[in-house]
Amino acid sequence: MLIDTYGRVATDLRVSLTDKCNLRCTYCMPEEGLQWLSKSELLTDDEIVRLVRIAVTQLGITEVRFTGGEPLLRPGLVGIVERCAQLEPRPKMSLTTNGIGLKRTAAALKAAGLDRVNVSLDTLRPDVFKTLTRRDRHKDVLEGLEAARDAGLTPVKVNTVLMPGLNDDEAPDLLAWAVENDYELRFIEQMPLDAQHGWKRDGMITAGDILQSLRTRFELTEEGSGERGSAPAERWLVDGGPHRVGVIASVTRPFCSACDRTRLTADGQVRTCLFATEETDLRAALRANDEGSSEGSDEAIARIWKLAMWGKKAGSGLDDPAFLQPERPMSAIGG
């Protein structure tokens, strides 16, 4: 069991498969990209599957989310999913993606055992998409969403970040579109994820702003904390249901007290929080096992992981006006 000193138990594992991405979203990375991890630094497919197996069979993990960077850029993705689906007990498995490439991979991912997807899409306007992502791939994302829905990777969740002066007027249109296409829309407050440190608390679009905008067109009925559990999104029924919309208020209404996540970076580091400033190395232990050392046994790796999670802090610090952004590029950590 992965328990911390505040009594929280981690049952949800986020696994970053790569630091690379084929978009250059303005709130995530600079236009020229970042210094990518070398192949030797990245976990191999076998190492990823082994760590997921340890997490599921020894540490109580029941849900696995594959992230990036952009996880669809990982050549062995389908095989990783297929091997993890064979674990006992079988974890629920999902994928967070920008949707580019999902049209050609959705059916294979479903056949391999993936349960559902989250797709990032911030706008319905191709010109705004190009401004936000610095790439002209809006049509590819829409086609990827359709392919995921048709393949049965449901519920298909759409993650949206609203940016002042760019897409902050689109909330009602995005929700109408999501309802029409049977997607579950989730708005996420903009967080300090950019390597160039351009995030500013002042002027950000808050959960309150989003709900106020949505209520100009829809009747929203709060689902209630009993339905939410440890999920980060507060959810509302849209016009009485059955469709729902979620808001993840990471900055203005943090949900750290109910956090049930542990994170594995693309280079094999355990992070207790997306905004943690410290990491615990599992890759070295994995590779010690290759040399026959007992330090790399499954039991030893599980102990390292438990100790890392025991030291998890009470909160992310995002609710502190003096919050400082972490130096580590978020593309390698995963959302």
mmCIF file of C-alpha atoms in Angstrom, residues 63-293:
data_model
loop_
_atom_site.group_PDB
_atom_site.id
_atom_site.type_symbol
_atom_site.label_atom_id
_atom_site.label_comp_id
_atom_site.label_asym_id
_atom_site.label_seq_id
_atom_site.Cartn_x
_atom_site.Cartn_y
_atom_site.Cartn_z
ATOM 1 C CA GLU A 63 -5.862 2.529 -12.065
ATOM 2 C CA VAL A 64 -3.095 3.346 -14.548
ATOM 3 C CA ARG A 65 -3.065 6.434 -16.770
ATOM 4 C CA PHE A 66 -0.482 6.637 -19.574
ATOM 5 C CA THR A 67 0.649 10.204 -20.295
ATOM 6 C CA GLY A 68 3.539 12.092 -21.855
ATOM 7 C CA GLY A 69 4.608 14.419 -23.376
ATOM 8 C CA GLU A 70 2.459 12.802 -26.023
ATOM 9 C CA PRO A 71 2.117 9.056 -25.311
ATOM 10 C CA LEU A 72 1.048 8.216 -28.866
ATOM 11 C CA LEU A 73 4.637 9.025 -29.889
ATOM 12 C CA ARG A 74 5.872 6.026 -27.878
ATOM 13 C CA PRO A 75 6.576 3.273 -30.457
ATOM 14 C CA GLY A 76 5.786 0.423 -28.029
ATOM 15 C CA LEU A 77 2.585 1.914 -26.628
ATOM 16 C CA VAL A 78 0.150 -0.756 -27.852
ATOM 17 C CA GLY A 79 2.396 -3.530 -26.565
ATOM 18 C CA ILE A 80 2.769 -1.847 -23.166
ATOM 19 C CA VAL A 81 -1.004 -1.561 -22.847
ATOM 20 C CA GLU A 82 -1.503 -5.177 -23.899
ATOM 21 C CA ARG A 83 1.007 -6.483 -21.366
ATOM 22 C CA CYS A 84 -0.400 -4.372 -18.529
ATOM 23 C CA ALA A 85 -3.918 -5.590 -19.378
ATOM 24 C CA GLN A 86 -2.754 -9.142 -18.615
ATOM 25 C CA LEU A 87 -1.808 -8.309 -15.028
ATOM 26 C CA GLU A 88 -3.746 -9.823 -12.139
ATOM 27 C CA PRO A 89 -5.567 -8.008 -10.751
ATOM 28 C CA ARG A 90 -6.172 -6.132 -13.984
ATOM 29 C CA PRO A 91 -5.931 -2.349 -13.529
ATOM 30 C CA LYS A 92 -8.275 0.103 -15.211
ATOM 31 C CA MET A 93 -6.259 1.781 -17.947
ATOM 32 C CA SER A 94 -6.640 5.142 -19.644
ATOM 33 C CA LEU A 95 -4.588 7.484 -21.804
ATOM 34 C CA THR A 96 -4.176 11.270 -21.873
ATOM 35 C CA THR A 97 -3.357 12.470 -25.385
ATOM 36 C CA ASN A 98 -3.526 15.494 -27.655
ATOM 37 C CA GLY A 99 -5.483 13.315 -30.084
ATOM 38 C CA ILE A 100 -3.082 13.591 -33.012
ATOM 39 C CA GLY A 101 -2.545 10.051 -34.259
ATOM 40 C CA LEU A 102 -5.522 8.698 -32.337
ATOM 41 C CA LYS A 103 -7.478 8.128 -35.543
ATOM 42 C CA ARG A 104 -5.017 5.419 -36.634
ATOM 43 C CA THR A 105 -4.388 3.903 -33.173
ATOM 44 C CA ALA A 106 -7.738 3.986 -31.331
ATOM 45 C CA ALA A 107 -8.943 0.574 -32.510
ATOM 46 C CA ALA A 108 -5.597 -1.098 -31.751
ATOM 47 C CA LEU A 109 -5.463 0.455 -28.280
ATOM 48 C CA LYS A 110 -8.971 -0.758 -27.518
ATOM 49 C CA ALA A 111 -8.101 -4.264 -28.705
ATOM 50 C CA ALA A 112 -4.974 -4.200 -26.518
ATOM 51 C CA GLY A 113 -7.078 -3.486 -23.436
ATOM 52 C CA LEU A 114 -7.191 0.300 -23.028
ATOM 53 C CA ASP A 115 -10.441 1.344 -21.360
ATOM 54 C CA ARG A 116 -10.790 5.017 -22.263
ATOM 55 C CA VAL A 117 -9.043 8.259 -23.266
ATOM 56 C CA ASN A 118 -8.748 11.881 -22.230
ATOM 57 C CA VAL A 119 -8.094 14.206 -25.166
ATOM 58 C CA SER A 120 -6.840 17.767 -24.817
ATOM 59 C CA LEU A 121 -8.681 20.301 -26.969
ATOM 60 C CA ASP A 122 -8.911 23.974 -26.033
ATOM 61 C CA THR A 123 -10.881 25.459 -28.913
ATOM 62 C CA LEU A 124 -13.348 24.753 -31.702
ATOM 63 C CA ARG A 125 -11.719 27.374 -33.929
ATOM 64 C CA PRO A 126 -8.868 26.128 -36.154
ATOM 65 C CA ASP A 127 -7.148 29.527 -36.192
ATOM 66 C CA VAL A 128 -7.134 29.744 -32.395
ATOM 67 C CA PHE A 129 -5.886 26.145 -32.201
ATOM 68 C CA LYS A 130 -2.970 27.068 -34.439
ATOM 69 C CA THR A 131 -2.164 30.076 -32.260
ATOM 70 C CA LEU A 132 -2.336 28.053 -29.035
ATOM 71 C CA THR A 133 -0.434 24.977 -30.251
ATOM 72 C CA ARG A 134 1.752 26.527 -32.975
ATOM 73 C CA ARG A 135 0.623 23.668 -35.225
ATOM 74 C CA ASP A 136 -2.169 23.343 -37.833
ATOM 75 C CA ARG A 137 -3.595 20.014 -36.581
ATOM 76 C CA HIS A 138 -7.109 20.881 -35.400
ATOM 77 C CA LYS A 139 -8.805 18.540 -37.876
ATOM 78 C CA ASP A 140 -6.602 15.643 -36.749
ATOM 79 C CA VAL A 141 -7.699 16.085 -33.142
ATOM 80 C CA LEU A 142 -11.392 16.125 -34.070
ATOM 81 C CA GLU A 143 -10.949 12.963 -36.142
ATOM 82 C CA GLY A 144 -9.047 11.337 -33.288
ATOM 83 C CA LEU A 145 -11.885 12.075 -30.883
ATOM 84 C CA GLU A 146 -14.407 10.514 -33.251
ATOM 85 C CA ALA A 147 -12.215 7.431 -33.691
ATOM 86 C CA ALA A 148 -11.877 6.998 -29.921
ATOM 87 C CA ARG A 149 -15.633 7.211 -29.441
ATOM 88 C CA ASP A 150 -16.318 4.809 -32.298
ATOM 89 C CA ALA A 151 -13.735 2.333 -30.945
ATOM 90 C CA GLY A 152 -15.469 2.282 -27.559
ATOM 91 C CA LEU A 153 -12.779 4.113 -25.568
ATOM 92 C CA THR A 154 -15.513 5.684 -23.501
ATOM 93 C CA PRO A 155 -16.352 7.858 -21.772
ATOM 94 C CA VAL A 156 -14.239 10.085 -24.002
ATOM 95 C CA LYS A 157 -13.220 13.029 -21.849
ATOM 96 C CA VAL A 158 -12.112 16.325 -23.365
ATOM 97 C CA ASN A 159 -9.729 18.479 -21.313
ATOM 98 C CA THR A 160 -9.883 22.218 -21.977
ATOM 99 C CA VAL A 161 -7.811 25.117 -20.674
ATOM 100 C CA LEU A 162 -9.189 28.622 -21.199
ATOM 101 C CA MET A 163 -6.691 31.401 -21.870
ATOM 102 C CA PRO A 164 -7.418 35.136 -21.516
ATOM 103 C CA GLY A 165 -7.826 36.854 -24.871
ATOM 104 C CA LEU A 166 -7.655 33.629 -26.867
ATOM 105 C CA ASN A 167 -10.478 31.190 -26.107
ATOM 106 C CA ASP A 168 -12.017 32.545 -22.905
ATOM 107 C CA ASP A 169 -15.315 33.194 -24.736
ATOM 108 C CA GLU A 170 -15.724 29.591 -25.948
ATOM 109 C CA ALA A 171 -16.929 27.770 -22.829
ATOM 110 C CA PRO A 172 -20.652 27.578 -23.783
ATOM 111 C CA ASP A 173 -19.876 26.612 -27.389
ATOM 112 C CA LEU A 174 -17.475 23.897 -26.259
ATOM 113 C CA LEU A 175 -20.053 22.427 -23.891
ATOM 114 C CA ALA A 176 -22.785 22.445 -26.570
ATOM 115 C CA TRP A 177 -20.399 20.660 -28.943
ATOM 116 C CA ALA A 178 -19.407 18.095 -26.297
ATOM 117 C CA VAL A 179 -23.037 17.317 -25.488
ATOM 118 C CA GLU A 180 -23.856 16.925 -29.179
ATOM 119 C CA ASN A 181 -20.960 14.493 -29.699
ATOM 120 C CA ASP A 182 -21.365 12.577 -26.415
ATOM 121 C CA TYR A 183 -18.027 13.674 -24.960
ATOM 122 C CA GLU A 184 -17.548 14.606 -21.308
ATOM 123 C CA LEU A 185 -16.016 18.079 -21.168
ATOM 124 C CA ARG A 186 -13.705 19.077 -18.322
ATOM 125 C CA PHE A 187 -12.352 22.578 -17.918
ATOM 126 C CA ILE A 188 -8.992 22.830 -16.160
ATOM 127 C CA GLU A 189 -7.715 26.004 -14.555
ATOM 128 C CA GLN A 190 -4.448 27.008 -16.156
ATOM 129 C CA MET A 191 -1.532 25.812 -14.027
ATOM 130 C CA PRO A 192 2.169 26.741 -14.086
ATOM 131 C CA LEU A 193 3.247 23.994 -16.481
ATOM 132 C CA ASP A 194 5.296 26.091 -18.905
ATOM 133 C CA ALA A 195 9.037 25.632 -19.006
ATOM 134 C CA GLN A 196 9.468 29.297 -19.925
ATOM 135 C CA HIS A 197 7.746 30.380 -16.663
ATOM 136 C CA GLY A 198 5.156 32.625 -18.310
ATOM 137 C CA TRP A 199 2.269 31.647 -16.013
ATOM 138 C CA LYS A 200 0.711 34.404 -13.930
ATOM 139 C CA ARG A 201 -1.986 33.999 -11.317
ATOM 140 C CA ASP A 202 -3.417 37.436 -12.075
ATOM 141 C CA GLY A 203 -5.837 37.314 -14.992
ATOM 142 C CA MET A 204 -6.164 33.530 -15.178
ATOM 143 C CA ILE A 205 -9.613 32.124 -15.991
ATOM 144 C CA THR A 206 -10.913 30.667 -12.726
ATOM 145 C CA ALA A 207 -13.479 27.961 -12.043
ATOM 146 C CA GLY A 208 -15.904 30.683 -10.995
ATOM 147 C CA ASP A 209 -15.430 32.473 -14.322
ATOM 148 C CA ILE A 210 -16.028 29.242 -16.237
ATOM 149 C CA LEU A 211 -19.233 28.366 -14.384
ATOM 150 C CA GLN A 212 -20.564 31.890 -14.766
ATOM 151 C CA SER A 213 -20.014 31.697 -18.510
ATOM 152 C CA LEU A 214 -21.625 28.254 -18.839
ATOM 153 C CA ARG A 215 -24.712 29.364 -16.898
ATOM 154 C CA THR A 216 -25.476 31.978 -19.542
ATOM 155 C CA ARG A 217 -26.690 29.084 -21.717
ATOM 156 C CA PHE A 218 -27.126 25.986 -19.533
ATOM 157 C CA GLU A 219 -28.720 24.981 -16.278
ATOM 158 C CA LEU A 220 -26.067 23.330 -14.114
ATOM 159 C CA THR A 221 -26.916 21.083 -11.156
ATOM 160 C CA GLU A 222 -24.016 20.211 -8.867
ATOM 161 C CA GLU A 223 -23.464 16.485 -8.654
ATOM 162 C CA GLY A 224 -22.216 16.573 -5.070
ATOM 163 C CA SER A 225 -19.127 15.454 -3.179
ATOM 164 C CA GLY A 226 -20.493 11.944 -2.673
ATOM 165 C CA GLU A 227 -20.281 11.313 -6.427
ATOM 166 C CA ARG A 228 -16.893 12.992 -6.775
ATOM 167 C CA GLY A 229 -14.854 10.836 -4.390
ATOM 168 C CA SER A 230 -11.142 11.459 -4.954
ATOM 169 C CA ALA A 231 -11.605 12.670 -8.542
ATOM 170 C CA PRO A 232 -10.106 16.108 -9.212
ATOM 171 C CA ALA A 233 -13.102 17.362 -11.192
ATOM 172 C CA GLU A 234 -16.177 18.871 -9.589
ATOM 173 C CA ARG A 235 -19.056 17.851 -11.872
ATOM 174 C CA TRP A 236 -22.418 19.311 -12.809
ATOM 175 C CA LEU A 237 -25.395 17.821 -14.639
ATOM 176 C CA VAL A 238 -26.127 19.786 -17.804
ATOM 177 C CA ASP A 239 -29.800 20.766 -18.160
ATOM 178 C CA GLY A 240 -30.824 17.969 -15.820
ATOM 179 C CA GLY A 241 -28.575 15.308 -17.380
ATOM 180 C CA PRO A 242 -27.508 12.794 -18.422
ATOM 181 C CA HIS A 243 -24.575 14.820 -19.787
ATOM 182 C CA ARG A 244 -22.065 16.233 -17.325
ATOM 183 C CA VAL A 245 -19.424 18.914 -17.317
ATOM 184 C CA GLY A 246 -16.472 19.005 -14.969
ATOM 185 C CA VAL A 247 -14.239 21.765 -13.646
ATOM 186 C CA ILE A 248 -10.799 21.043 -12.191
ATOM 187 C CA ALA A 249 -9.996 24.028 -9.976
ATOM 188 C CA SER A 250 -6.382 23.129 -9.218
ATOM 189 C CA VAL A 251 -5.430 26.695 -8.299
ATOM 190 C CA THR A 252 -8.475 28.265 -6.660
ATOM 191 C CA ARG A 253 -10.019 25.168 -5.032
ATOM 192 C CA PRO A 254 -7.190 22.613 -4.615
ATOM 193 C CA PHE A 255 -8.179 19.030 -3.833
ATOM 194 C CA CYS A 256 -4.909 17.812 -2.318
ATOM 195 C CA SER A 257 -6.549 16.391 0.813
ATOM 196 C CA ALA A 258 -8.230 13.687 -1.305
ATOM 197 C CA CYS A 259 -5.328 13.018 -3.689
ATOM 198 C CA ASP A 260 -4.862 9.319 -4.536
ATOM 199 C CA ARG A 261 -2.110 9.620 -7.175
ATOM 200 C CA THR A 262 1.483 8.590 -7.572
ATOM 201 C CA ARG A 263 3.484 9.547 -10.629
ATOM 202 C CA LEU A 264 6.232 7.880 -12.622
ATOM 203 C CA THR A 265 8.274 10.056 -14.963
ATOM 204 C CA ALA A 266 9.523 8.999 -18.377
ATOM 205 C CA ASP A 267 13.018 8.521 -16.939
ATOM 206 C CA GLY A 268 11.922 6.409 -13.984
ATOM 207 C CA GLN A 269 11.496 8.864 -11.137
ATOM 208 C CA VAL A 270 8.688 8.734 -8.578
ATOM 209 C CA ARG A 271 6.949 12.054 -8.005
ATOM 210 C CA THR A 272 4.457 12.379 -5.191
ATOM 211 C CA CYS A 273 2.800 15.417 -6.812
ATOM 212 C CA LEU A 274 2.784 17.070 -10.216
ATOM 213 C CA PHE A 275 4.427 20.091 -8.561
ATOM 214 C CA ALA A 276 6.803 18.257 -6.248
ATOM 215 C CA THR A 277 10.348 19.639 -6.176
ATOM 216 C CA GLU A 278 11.919 16.298 -5.246
ATOM 217 C CA GLU A 279 11.995 12.917 -6.997
ATOM 218 C CA THR A 280 12.939 9.376 -6.024
ATOM 219 C CA ASP A 281 14.938 7.300 -8.498
ATOM 220 C CA LEU A 282 13.541 3.880 -9.416
ATOM 221 C CA ARG A 283 15.460 3.537 -12.663
ATOM 222 C CA ALA A 284 18.761 2.967 -10.854
ATOM 223 C CA ALA A 285 17.202 0.169 -8.822
ATOM 224 C CA LEU A 286 15.690 -1.392 -11.939
ATOM 225 C CA ARG A 287 19.043 -1.451 -13.666
ATOM 226 C CA ALA A 288 20.837 -2.717 -10.584
ATOM 227 C CA ASN A 289 18.632 -5.783 -10.947
ATOM 228 C CA ASP A 290 20.068 -6.311 -14.432
ATOM 229 C CA GLU A 291 23.458 -6.673 -12.769
ATOM 230 C CA GLY A 292 22.160 -9.266 -10.310
ATOM 231 C CA SER A 293 22.006 -6.946 -7.295
#
